């Protein structure tokens, strides 16, 4: 149903129609170009409705208030964006929630809803290259979304009603704030969230301020580096907070901020105590850490079916093992800093993070990466029955972007590159890739071209053909 925030009297309607016809006539005479609506999606191969065309977001300022008793969220989103075409209208992704008011550059804008699309029609056209401020005021009960693979994301309230956890991969962030929710559009963030006194509210970046008044506490978080919206998180509830620092490879100290539910405090603290060790190891292998803080959020067990590499501080449902901690910290380079252009490129996230686990085990005196590769080749289908079901770079559908070929076979592609070029060149490629696309987006074609450029004397065609894009199980390596 469409809704407008202003009503035009009949006499003004006639004038408006006359002016519109005159404007069209003048446009036809002088050859001027009027704005057109931005696209309602970016044609992602697996999530075609995700994201929007016609603009790019540079900053989100979210001001939220959450009441756990009735699970109601009230928010104001101030979105700074730049038009990439002459715009007469544009869309945002917002699933559920009640929209109360929309303004563009301080003027009320017309808007309507169409599924997950919030269609905004500014008072006047926006010119290509113009930076504009969009404000959306909204409220309601955020939804828990079910992914194509059956897992849940979006807004995950605690069973006892005491808090909530927001997770966004691949599209769940649209459940709790409006935006351009596709990994190709990254932005900086400021998030203020007000909750009942006694609860914690943990998000990405750095906590810049915390104030309590009238029985409610407001937390303010700032994320300076570009972040894809699926990496945004918010954990509200009873958490024990710890702060520390670790040395950064680029110099100085990195803040470490961890939040753990009391029920997981014992087992989680043992794992999180190894964050400095993992960070030092990861910087040695992958290059300087790309963000200004690190840490972790350990939520209650079964808060979700999966851990997630939310930027700066990954989320774990219960205490993580060391391999999972390594995996999610590696994602800060591969997935968070170097972010895929589309969900087809998911293997660039998960292949690298999975291979980081292999490297960690190798360096810790366990199986070598080659032994892990061989075992997976010989017996991988016993544990991952779909391991050879499709190539890593071409998942069969949206429900399979987190399946074994993306993770395990993706890691096998990385290992084949290492076999081909040798260790010295391999680590130069890995660190160079992370540096070349730091805080940006890249796809599979970018990666294969980069590898070939860095090792022009090597033949990578068999790797691309058989391991990256080939159907079925490749011949014996």
Tab-separated table of C-alpha atoms in Angstrom:
chain	number	residue	atom	x	y	z
A	1	UNK	CA	0.000	0.000	0.000
A	2	UNK	CA	1.290	3.422	-0.912
A	3	UNK	CA	1.400	6.219	1.608
A	4	UNK	CA	2.166	9.908	1.162
A	5	UNK	CA	3.028	12.419	3.850
A	6	UNK	CA	1.297	15.343	2.192
A	7	UNK	CA	-2.138	15.933	0.675
A	8	UNK	CA	-2.513	18.369	-2.250
A	9	UNK	CA	-5.824	20.286	-2.463
A	10	UNK	CA	-7.768	19.988	-5.691
A	11	UNK	CA	-6.877	23.457	-6.968
A	12	UNK	CA	-3.195	22.820	-6.358
A	13	UNK	CA	-3.478	19.446	-8.078
A	14	UNK	CA	-4.525	21.217	-11.271
A	15	UNK	CA	-1.646	23.651	-10.959
A	16	UNK	CA	0.799	20.839	-10.297
A	17	UNK	CA	-0.392	18.909	-13.336
A	18	UNK	CA	-0.137	22.006	-15.492
A	19	UNK	CA	3.368	22.734	-14.267
A	20	UNK	CA	4.384	19.142	-14.852
A	21	UNK	CA	3.103	19.255	-18.447
A	22	UNK	CA	4.898	22.565	-19.017
A	23	UNK	CA	8.116	21.114	-17.583
A	24	UNK	CA	7.850	18.128	-19.887
A	25	UNK	CA	7.299	20.384	-22.857
A	26	UNK	CA	10.306	22.515	-21.972
A	27	UNK	CA	12.414	19.395	-21.514
A	28	UNK	CA	11.436	18.178	-24.941
A	29	UNK	CA	12.317	21.543	-26.477
A	30	UNK	CA	15.693	22.102	-24.851
A	31	UNK	CA	16.857	18.478	-24.802
A	32	UNK	CA	17.278	18.489	-21.003
A	33	UNK	CA	17.443	15.208	-19.103
A	34	UNK	CA	15.227	14.569	-16.081
A	35	UNK	CA	16.023	12.062	-13.397
A	36	UNK	CA	14.848	8.456	-13.517
A	37	UNK	CA	14.186	6.001	-10.676
A	38	UNK	CA	17.114	4.003	-9.341
A	39	UNK	CA	16.987	0.233	-9.645
A	40	UNK	CA	15.198	-1.845	-7.004
A	41	UNK	CA	18.110	-4.292	-6.858
A	42	UNK	CA	21.652	-4.725	-8.152
A	43	UNK	CA	20.885	-8.021	-9.905
A	44	UNK	CA	22.929	-10.159	-7.595
A	45	UNK	CA	22.862	-13.677	-9.074
A	46	UNK	CA	21.529	-15.188	-5.840
A	47	UNK	CA	19.734	-12.295	-4.158
A	48	UNK	CA	18.451	-10.130	-7.031
A	49	UNK	CA	16.371	-7.862	-4.771
A	50	UNK	CA	19.310	-7.043	-2.491
A	51	UNK	CA	20.840	-3.593	-2.813
A	52	UNK	CA	19.585	-0.746	-4.943
A	53	UNK	CA	20.705	1.251	-7.951
A	54	UNK	CA	21.212	4.949	-8.510
A	55	UNK	CA	23.172	5.871	-5.376
A	56	UNK	CA	25.978	4.830	-3.051
A	57	UNK	CA	25.875	5.193	0.720
A	58	UNK	CA	28.876	6.784	2.409
A	59	UNK	CA	27.651	6.887	6.024
A	60	UNK	CA	24.925	5.475	8.269
A	61	UNK	CA	23.988	7.255	11.503
A	62	UNK	CA	21.542	5.031	13.384
A	63	UNK	CA	19.770	6.158	16.554
A	64	UNK	CA	17.922	3.198	18.077
A	65	UNK	CA	15.957	2.418	21.229
A	66	UNK	CA	15.012	-1.136	22.197
A	67	UNK	CA	12.499	-2.328	24.763
A	68	UNK	CA	13.069	-6.027	25.497
A	69	UNK	CA	9.738	-6.389	27.312
A	70	UNK	CA	7.676	-5.930	24.163
A	71	UNK	CA	10.587	-6.510	21.738
A	72	UNK	CA	9.915	-3.147	20.136
A	73	UNK	CA	12.608	-1.205	18.289
A	74	UNK	CA	12.319	2.492	17.443
A	75	UNK	CA	14.883	4.038	15.142
A	76	UNK	CA	15.957	7.012	13.118
A	77	UNK	CA	18.374	6.328	10.272
A	78	UNK	CA	20.291	9.238	8.800
A	79	UNK	CA	21.887	8.037	5.582
A	80	UNK	CA	24.425	10.088	3.659
A	81	UNK	CA	24.592	9.025	0.029
A	82	UNK	CA	25.806	10.121	-3.389
A	83	UNK	CA	23.639	9.893	-6.484
A	84	UNK	CA	25.285	7.900	-9.280
A	85	UNK	CA	22.681	9.044	-11.810
A	86	UNK	CA	20.049	11.738	-12.120
A	87	UNK	CA	17.448	10.417	-9.685
A	88	UNK	CA	13.712	10.995	-9.507
A	89	UNK	CA	13.226	8.155	-6.971
A	90	UNK	CA	15.261	5.447	-5.274
A	91	UNK	CA	14.779	2.375	-3.103
A	92	UNK	CA	16.063	1.165	0.227
A	93	UNK	CA	15.883	-2.352	1.635
A	94	UNK	CA	13.734	-2.616	4.757
A	95	UNK	CA	11.915	-5.790	5.767
A	96	UNK	CA	8.935	-5.217	8.012
A	97	UNK	CA	8.966	-2.298	10.484
A	98	UNK	CA	6.557	0.655	10.268
A	99	UNK	CA	7.862	3.727	8.475
A	100	UNK	CA	6.671	6.955	10.059
A	101	UNK	CA	8.473	9.708	8.209
A	102	UNK	CA	10.994	10.130	5.379
A	103	UNK	CA	12.890	13.288	4.481
A	104	UNK	CA	15.497	14.056	1.839
A	105	UNK	CA	17.702	17.077	2.517
A	106	UNK	CA	15.311	18.090	5.317
A	107	UNK	CA	12.208	18.116	3.113
A	108	UNK	CA	9.441	15.579	3.467
A	109	UNK	CA	9.528	12.961	0.762
A	110	UNK	CA	6.816	10.717	-0.573
A	111	UNK	CA	7.353	7.032	-0.024
A	112	UNK	CA	5.705	3.672	-0.521
A	113	UNK	CA	6.336	0.041	0.412
A	114	UNK	CA	6.666	-2.932	-1.911
A	115	UNK	CA	7.832	-6.048	-0.093
A	116	UNK	CA	11.351	-5.361	1.179
A	117	UNK	CA	11.568	-2.189	-0.914
A	118	UNK	CA	11.065	1.256	0.619
A	119	UNK	CA	10.577	3.489	-2.419
A	120	UNK	CA	11.458	7.155	-1.798
A	121	UNK	CA	10.433	10.029	-4.061
A	122	UNK	CA	12.276	13.244	-3.121
A	123	UNK	CA	10.670	16.656	-3.366
A	124	UNK	CA	12.960	17.421	-6.325
A	125	UNK	CA	15.235	15.417	-8.567
A	126	UNK	CA	18.740	14.594	-7.361
A	127	UNK	CA	21.568	15.309	-9.790
A	128	UNK	CA	24.225	12.763	-10.623
A	129	UNK	CA	27.162	13.267	-8.266
A	130	UNK	CA	25.047	15.093	-5.680
A	131	UNK	CA	25.513	14.135	-2.025
A	132	UNK	CA	22.262	14.052	-0.103
A	133	UNK	CA	21.019	13.264	3.406
A	134	UNK	CA	18.123	10.857	3.759
A	135	UNK	CA	16.343	10.423	7.101
A	136	UNK	CA	13.954	7.566	7.857
A	137	UNK	CA	12.031	7.325	11.121
A	138	UNK	CA	10.614	3.882	11.822
A	139	UNK	CA	9.538	1.481	14.571
A	140	UNK	CA	8.054	-1.934	15.198
A	141	UNK	CA	9.027	-5.477	16.045
A	142	UNK	CA	12.056	-6.506	13.976
A	143	UNK	CA	11.698	-9.810	12.152
A	144	UNK	CA	13.753	-12.961	12.319
A	145	UNK	CA	14.411	-13.955	8.707
A	146	UNK	CA	14.926	-17.476	7.401
A	147	UNK	CA	17.689	-17.897	4.833
A	148	UNK	CA	17.369	-20.131	1.772
A	149	UNK	CA	19.530	-22.711	3.589
A	150	UNK	CA	17.175	-22.722	6.585
A	151	UNK	CA	19.345	-20.759	9.010
A	152	UNK	CA	18.010	-17.673	10.781
A	153	UNK	CA	19.297	-14.117	10.656
A	154	UNK	CA	18.028	-10.590	11.094
A	155	UNK	CA	16.798	-9.857	14.621
A	156	UNK	CA	17.177	-12.819	16.995
A	157	UNK	CA	15.499	-12.105	20.367
A	158	UNK	CA	16.503	-14.047	23.453
A	159	UNK	CA	14.055	-16.738	24.499
A	160	UNK	CA	13.594	-15.074	27.879
A	161	UNK	CA	12.989	-11.667	26.314
A	162	UNK	CA	16.028	-10.150	28.002
A	163	UNK	CA	17.916	-9.079	24.906
A	164	UNK	CA	18.535	-9.650	21.225
A	165	UNK	CA	21.230	-10.355	18.666
A	166	UNK	CA	21.289	-8.817	15.181
A	167	UNK	CA	23.076	-10.750	12.412
A	168	UNK	CA	23.041	-9.813	8.754
A	169	UNK	CA	24.558	-12.379	6.405
A	170	UNK	CA	23.413	-12.316	3.678
A	171	UNK	CA	20.422	-9.932	3.915
A	172	UNK	CA	19.352	-9.840	7.558
A	173	UNK	CA	20.403	-6.263	8.317
A	174	UNK	CA	17.329	-5.007	6.473
A	175	UNK	CA	15.296	-6.357	9.397
A	176	UNK	CA	16.559	-3.643	11.754
A	177	UNK	CA	17.622	-0.645	9.662
A	178	UNK	CA	16.888	0.671	6.163
A	179	UNK	CA	19.796	0.756	3.752
A	180	UNK	CA	21.482	-0.360	0.588
A	181	UNK	CA	21.910	-3.926	1.752
A	182	UNK	CA	24.345	-5.491	-0.672
A	183	UNK	CA	28.059	-6.167	-0.034
A	184	UNK	CA	29.062	-4.002	-3.018
A	185	UNK	CA	28.078	-0.815	-1.124
A	186	UNK	CA	30.208	-0.202	1.980
A	187	UNK	CA	29.991	2.756	4.356
A	188	UNK	CA	31.136	4.079	7.722
A	189	UNK	CA	28.759	3.862	10.690
A	190	UNK	CA	27.718	5.665	13.838
A	191	UNK	CA	25.277	3.744	15.992
A	192	UNK	CA	23.578	4.973	19.148
A	193	UNK	CA	21.356	2.502	20.972
A	194	UNK	CA	19.358	3.062	24.154
A	195	UNK	CA	18.394	0.094	26.334
A	196	UNK	CA	17.164	-0.425	29.913
A	197	UNK	CA	19.832	0.253	32.522
A	198	UNK	CA	21.724	-2.902	33.417
A	199	UNK	CA	21.874	-4.265	29.882
A	200	UNK	CA	24.859	-3.975	27.571
A	201	UNK	CA	24.647	-3.014	23.887
A	202	UNK	CA	27.657	-4.082	21.832
A	203	UNK	CA	28.264	-3.240	18.182
A	204	UNK	CA	31.069	-2.748	15.666
A	205	UNK	CA	33.996	-0.357	15.882
A	206	UNK	CA	34.794	1.575	19.058
A	207	UNK	CA	32.572	2.535	21.965
A	208	UNK	CA	32.864	6.332	22.100
A	209	UNK	CA	30.377	7.149	24.845
A	210	UNK	CA	28.094	5.576	27.414
A	211	UNK	CA	25.562	7.552	29.464
A	212	UNK	CA	22.755	6.575	31.833
A	213	UNK	CA	19.720	8.669	32.678
A	214	UNK	CA	16.212	7.889	33.865
A	215	UNK	CA	16.800	4.163	34.033
A	216	UNK	CA	18.081	3.843	30.464
A	217	UNK	CA	21.604	3.655	29.077
A	218	UNK	CA	22.741	4.917	25.692
A	219	UNK	CA	25.779	3.376	23.991
A	220	UNK	CA	27.476	5.121	21.063
A	221	UNK	CA	29.603	3.093	18.629
A	222	UNK	CA	31.711	4.412	15.763
A	223	UNK	CA	33.012	2.403	12.796
A	224	UNK	CA	35.344	4.560	10.721
A	225	UNK	CA	36.411	2.000	8.124
A	226	UNK	CA	34.012	1.044	5.321
A	227	UNK	CA	31.727	-1.819	6.277
A	228	UNK	CA	29.255	-3.871	4.270
A	229	UNK	CA	25.885	-3.852	6.010
A	230	UNK	CA	25.807	-7.644	6.407
A	231	UNK	CA	28.770	-7.269	8.790
A	232	UNK	CA	26.947	-4.859	11.106
A	233	UNK	CA	25.869	-6.346	14.420
A	234	UNK	CA	24.164	-5.405	17.652
A	235	UNK	CA	24.147	-7.578	20.767
A	236	UNK	CA	21.837	-6.479	23.579
A	237	UNK	CA	21.689	-8.296	26.887
A	238	UNK	CA	23.569	-9.382	29.980
A	239	UNK	CA	27.222	-9.456	28.925
A	240	UNK	CA	30.455	-9.332	30.873
A	241	UNK	CA	32.782	-6.824	29.223
A	242	UNK	CA	36.569	-6.987	29.064
A	243	UNK	CA	38.977	-4.479	27.569
A	244	UNK	CA	42.631	-4.923	26.659
A	245	UNK	CA	45.090	-3.989	23.906
A	246	UNK	CA	47.334	-5.893	21.501
A	247	UNK	CA	50.305	-4.572	19.524
A	248	UNK	CA	49.530	-3.777	15.902
A	249	UNK	CA	51.891	-4.694	13.066
A	250	UNK	CA	51.566	-1.145	11.754
A	251	UNK	CA	52.582	0.235	15.162
A	252	UNK	CA	50.647	1.337	18.220
A	253	UNK	CA	48.125	-0.623	20.240
A	254	UNK	CA	44.819	-2.055	19.026
A	255	UNK	CA	41.910	-2.014	21.485
A	256	UNK	CA	40.430	-5.450	22.238
A	257	UNK	CA	36.795	-5.352	23.355
A	258	UNK	CA	35.102	-8.630	24.247
A	259	UNK	CA	31.572	-9.294	25.465
A	260	UNK	CA	30.609	-12.682	26.927
A	261	UNK	CA	27.305	-13.900	28.361
A	262	UNK	CA	27.859	-15.056	31.953
A	263	UNK	CA	26.896	-18.658	31.171
A	264	UNK	CA	29.847	-18.917	28.747
A	265	UNK	CA	32.372	-16.989	30.797
A	266	UNK	CA	34.558	-19.894	31.885
A	267	UNK	CA	35.090	-21.728	28.576
A	268	UNK	CA	35.014	-18.547	26.480
A	269	UNK	CA	37.692	-16.699	28.425
A	270	UNK	CA	40.226	-19.449	27.748
A	271	UNK	CA	39.634	-19.137	24.003
A	272	UNK	CA	39.474	-15.328	23.921
A	273	UNK	CA	42.722	-15.088	25.875
A	274	UNK	CA	44.388	-16.316	22.674
A	275	UNK	CA	43.189	-13.357	20.584
A	276	UNK	CA	46.578	-11.573	20.897
A	277	UNK	CA	48.355	-14.745	19.752
A	278	UNK	CA	46.002	-15.243	16.801
A	279	UNK	CA	46.237	-11.582	15.829
A	280	UNK	CA	50.049	-11.690	15.813
A	281	UNK	CA	50.001	-14.866	13.717
A	282	UNK	CA	47.442	-13.451	11.274
A	283	UNK	CA	49.332	-10.192	10.770
A	284	UNK	CA	52.521	-12.128	10.094
A	285	UNK	CA	50.760	-14.180	7.402
A	286	UNK	CA	48.221	-11.755	5.932
A	287	UNK	CA	49.711	-8.306	6.549
A	288	UNK	CA	48.701	-5.415	8.819
A	289	UNK	CA	45.296	-5.733	10.485
A	290	UNK	CA	42.862	-3.589	8.460
A	291	UNK	CA	40.757	-2.166	11.301
A	292	UNK	CA	41.168	-0.003	14.378
A	293	UNK	CA	39.969	-2.488	17.005
A	294	UNK	CA	39.340	-6.173	17.492
A	295	UNK	CA	37.555	-8.481	19.922
A	296	UNK	CA	34.615	-10.866	20.043
A	297	UNK	CA	31.012	-11.297	21.137
A	298	UNK	CA	30.145	-14.622	22.746
A	299	UNK	CA	26.372	-14.950	22.860
A	300	UNK	CA	24.370	-17.684	24.552
A	301	UNK	CA	24.522	-21.165	23.050
A	302	UNK	CA	22.096	-21.655	20.191
A	303	UNK	CA	21.569	-17.910	19.778
A	304	UNK	CA	22.284	-18.757	16.146
A	305	UNK	CA	23.317	-21.885	14.265
A	306	UNK	CA	26.586	-20.309	13.183
A	307	UNK	CA	29.396	-17.947	14.061
A	308	UNK	CA	29.699	-14.789	11.977
A	309	UNK	CA	32.659	-12.574	11.100
A	310	UNK	CA	30.942	-9.319	12.067
A	311	UNK	CA	33.423	-6.487	11.545
A	312	UNK	CA	35.937	-5.817	14.361
A	313	UNK	CA	34.427	-8.429	16.669
A	314	UNK	CA	33.031	-11.741	15.422
A	315	UNK	CA	29.926	-13.248	17.007
A	316	UNK	CA	30.012	-16.793	18.429
A	317	UNK	CA	27.016	-18.784	19.736
A	318	UNK	CA	28.804	-20.173	22.773
A	319	UNK	CA	32.512	-20.445	23.466
A	320	UNK	CA	34.535	-20.923	20.272
A	321	UNK	CA	37.317	-23.407	19.679
A	322	UNK	CA	40.665	-22.092	18.510
A	323	UNK	CA	40.100	-23.109	14.873
A	324	UNK	CA	36.811	-21.193	14.733
A	325	UNK	CA	38.451	-18.166	16.344
A	326	UNK	CA	41.210	-18.274	13.709
A	327	UNK	CA	38.617	-18.613	10.947
A	328	UNK	CA	36.573	-15.582	12.004
A	329	UNK	CA	39.603	-13.389	12.687
A	330	UNK	CA	41.011	-14.283	9.240
A	331	UNK	CA	37.741	-13.006	7.794
A	332	UNK	CA	38.658	-9.514	8.961
A	333	UNK	CA	41.097	-9.497	6.036
A	334	UNK	CA	39.166	-11.766	3.674
A	335	UNK	CA	35.511	-10.802	3.523
A	336	UNK	CA	35.439	-7.746	5.773
A	337	UNK	CA	38.255	-5.606	4.368
A	338	UNK	CA	38.330	-7.260	0.941
A	339	UNK	CA	34.603	-7.718	0.427
A	340	UNK	CA	32.988	-9.621	-2.458
A	341	UNK	CA	31.287	-7.694	-5.214
A	342	UNK	CA	28.442	-10.195	-5.213
A	343	UNK	CA	27.366	-13.292	-3.313
A	344	UNK	CA	28.718	-15.428	-6.142
A	345	UNK	CA	32.191	-14.541	-4.845
A	346	UNK	CA	31.530	-15.990	-1.372
A	347	UNK	CA	34.339	-18.513	-1.848
A	348	UNK	CA	36.863	-15.657	-1.642
A	349	UNK	CA	35.656	-15.127	1.935
A	350	UNK	CA	35.301	-18.703	3.037
A	351	UNK	CA	38.091	-20.323	1.029
A	352	UNK	CA	40.684	-18.003	2.558
A	353	UNK	CA	39.257	-18.262	6.099
A	354	UNK	CA	39.133	-22.055	5.890
A	355	UNK	CA	42.678	-22.168	4.550
A	356	UNK	CA	43.710	-19.986	7.490
A	357	UNK	CA	42.610	-22.865	9.744
A	358	UNK	CA	44.832	-25.244	7.746
A	359	UNK	CA	47.787	-22.877	8.061
A	360	UNK	CA	47.235	-22.448	11.797
A	361	UNK	CA	47.199	-26.216	12.346
A	362	UNK	CA	50.338	-26.550	10.241
A	363	UNK	CA	52.149	-23.844	12.209
A	364	UNK	CA	50.973	-25.320	15.527
A	365	UNK	CA	52.602	-28.665	14.730
A	366	UNK	CA	49.491	-30.482	13.558
A	367	UNK	CA	48.718	-31.763	10.070
A	368	UNK	CA	50.356	-29.837	7.264
A	369	UNK	CA	48.102	-28.050	4.793
A	370	UNK	CA	49.105	-30.694	2.237
A	371	UNK	CA	47.999	-33.477	4.581
A	372	UNK	CA	44.702	-31.710	5.170
A	373	UNK	CA	44.254	-31.297	1.424
A	374	UNK	CA	45.022	-34.971	0.758
A	375	UNK	CA	42.651	-36.192	3.461
A	376	UNK	CA	39.900	-33.979	2.105
A	377	UNK	CA	40.497	-35.205	-1.441
A	378	UNK	CA	40.502	-38.868	-0.394
A	379	UNK	CA	37.754	-38.880	2.216
A	380	UNK	CA	36.120	-35.438	2.167
A	381	UNK	CA	32.801	-36.752	0.889
A	382	UNK	CA	32.455	-38.830	4.083
A	383	UNK	CA	32.129	-35.616	6.097
A	384	UNK	CA	30.836	-33.285	3.365
A	385	UNK	CA	28.577	-35.286	1.083
A	386	UNK	CA	28.124	-32.301	-1.226
A	387	UNK	CA	31.851	-31.485	-1.463
A	388	UNK	CA	31.980	-32.089	-5.227
A	389	UNK	CA	28.403	-31.043	-5.978
A	390	UNK	CA	29.327	-27.749	-7.644
A	391	UNK	CA	32.420	-25.587	-8.215
A	392	UNK	CA	33.327	-23.021	-5.524
A	393	UNK	CA	32.950	-20.020	-7.849
A	394	UNK	CA	29.491	-21.081	-9.071
A	395	UNK	CA	27.202	-22.188	-6.233
A	396	UNK	CA	24.122	-23.931	-7.550
A	397	UNK	CA	21.729	-21.579	-5.743
A	398	UNK	CA	21.269	-19.140	-2.879
A	399	UNK	CA	20.791	-22.007	-0.437
A	400	UNK	CA	24.299	-23.279	-1.217
A	401	UNK	CA	26.512	-20.196	-0.871
A	402	UNK	CA	27.605	-21.514	2.540
A	403	UNK	CA	27.959	-25.168	1.514
A	404	UNK	CA	31.111	-27.315	1.623
A	405	UNK	CA	32.354	-26.563	-1.915
A	406	UNK	CA	32.520	-22.853	-1.043
A	407	UNK	CA	34.492	-23.484	2.170
A	408	UNK	CA	36.497	-26.671	1.747
A	409	UNK	CA	36.941	-26.802	-2.006
A	410	UNK	CA	37.563	-23.051	-1.918
A	411	UNK	CA	40.454	-23.701	0.473
A	412	UNK	CA	41.700	-26.399	-1.893
A	413	UNK	CA	41.891	-23.781	-4.666
A	414	UNK	CA	44.056	-21.607	-2.412
A	415	UNK	CA	46.295	-24.586	-1.648
A	416	UNK	CA	46.689	-25.418	-5.353
A	417	UNK	CA	47.945	-21.860	-5.895
A	418	UNK	CA	50.450	-22.342	-3.075
A	419	UNK	CA	51.611	-25.632	-4.619
A	420	UNK	CA	52.088	-23.923	-7.968
A	421	UNK	CA	54.052	-20.853	-6.886
A	422	UNK	CA	55.869	-21.982	-3.713
A	423	UNK	CA	55.653	-20.499	-0.228
A	424	UNK	CA	57.536	-17.238	-0.743
A	425	UNK	CA	55.490	-16.193	-3.766
A	426	UNK	CA	52.293	-17.503	-2.168
A	427	UNK	CA	52.553	-15.281	0.891
A	428	UNK	CA	53.473	-12.335	-1.329
A	429	UNK	CA	50.254	-12.978	-3.280
A	430	UNK	CA	48.114	-13.326	-0.149
A	431	UNK	CA	49.445	-10.174	1.494
A	432	UNK	CA	49.455	-8.255	-1.767
A	433	UNK	CA	45.841	-9.195	-2.460
A	434	UNK	CA	44.748	-8.016	0.993
A	435	UNK	CA	46.644	-4.754	0.505
A	436	UNK	CA	45.550	-4.067	-3.084
A	437	UNK	CA	41.831	-4.330	-2.245
A	438	UNK	CA	41.951	-3.102	1.361
A	439	UNK	CA	38.536	-1.680	2.360
A	440	UNK	CA	37.218	-2.342	-1.153
A	441	UNK	CA	35.340	-4.926	-3.191
A	442	UNK	CA	36.647	-7.620	-5.496
A	443	UNK	CA	35.342	-10.601	-7.433
A	444	UNK	CA	36.714	-13.885	-8.710
A	445	UNK	CA	37.918	-12.391	-11.986
A	446	UNK	CA	39.856	-9.763	-10.033
A	447	UNK	CA	41.486	-12.499	-7.983
A	448	UNK	CA	42.488	-14.809	-10.826
A	449	UNK	CA	43.864	-11.848	-12.787
A	450	UNK	CA	45.850	-10.723	-9.727
A	451	UNK	CA	47.368	-14.187	-9.209
A	452	UNK	CA	48.338	-14.479	-12.876
A	453	UNK	CA	49.884	-11.021	-12.826
A	454	UNK	CA	52.017	-11.836	-9.769
A	455	UNK	CA	53.225	-15.158	-11.164
A	456	UNK	CA	53.261	-14.698	-14.953
A	457	UNK	CA	55.562	-17.679	-15.523
A	458	UNK	CA	53.090	-20.165	-14.005
A	459	UNK	CA	50.167	-21.918	-15.680
A	460	UNK	CA	47.034	-21.507	-13.557
A	461	UNK	CA	44.566	-22.629	-16.215
A	462	UNK	CA	44.232	-26.167	-14.784
A	463	UNK	CA	43.441	-24.735	-11.339
A	464	UNK	CA	40.776	-22.408	-12.659
A	465	UNK	CA	39.286	-25.020	-14.996
A	466	UNK	CA	39.340	-28.053	-12.719
A	467	UNK	CA	39.218	-26.714	-9.157
A	468	UNK	CA	37.569	-23.300	-9.306
A	469	UNK	CA	35.011	-23.751	-12.105
A	470	UNK	CA	35.070	-27.457	-12.930
A	471	UNK	CA	32.148	-29.796	-12.285
A	472	UNK	CA	32.644	-32.882	-10.156
A	473	UNK	CA	35.750	-34.164	-8.442
A	474	UNK	CA	38.966	-33.186	-10.265
A	475	UNK	CA	41.447	-35.833	-11.259
A	476	UNK	CA	44.046	-36.981	-8.770
A	477	UNK	CA	46.266	-33.977	-7.964
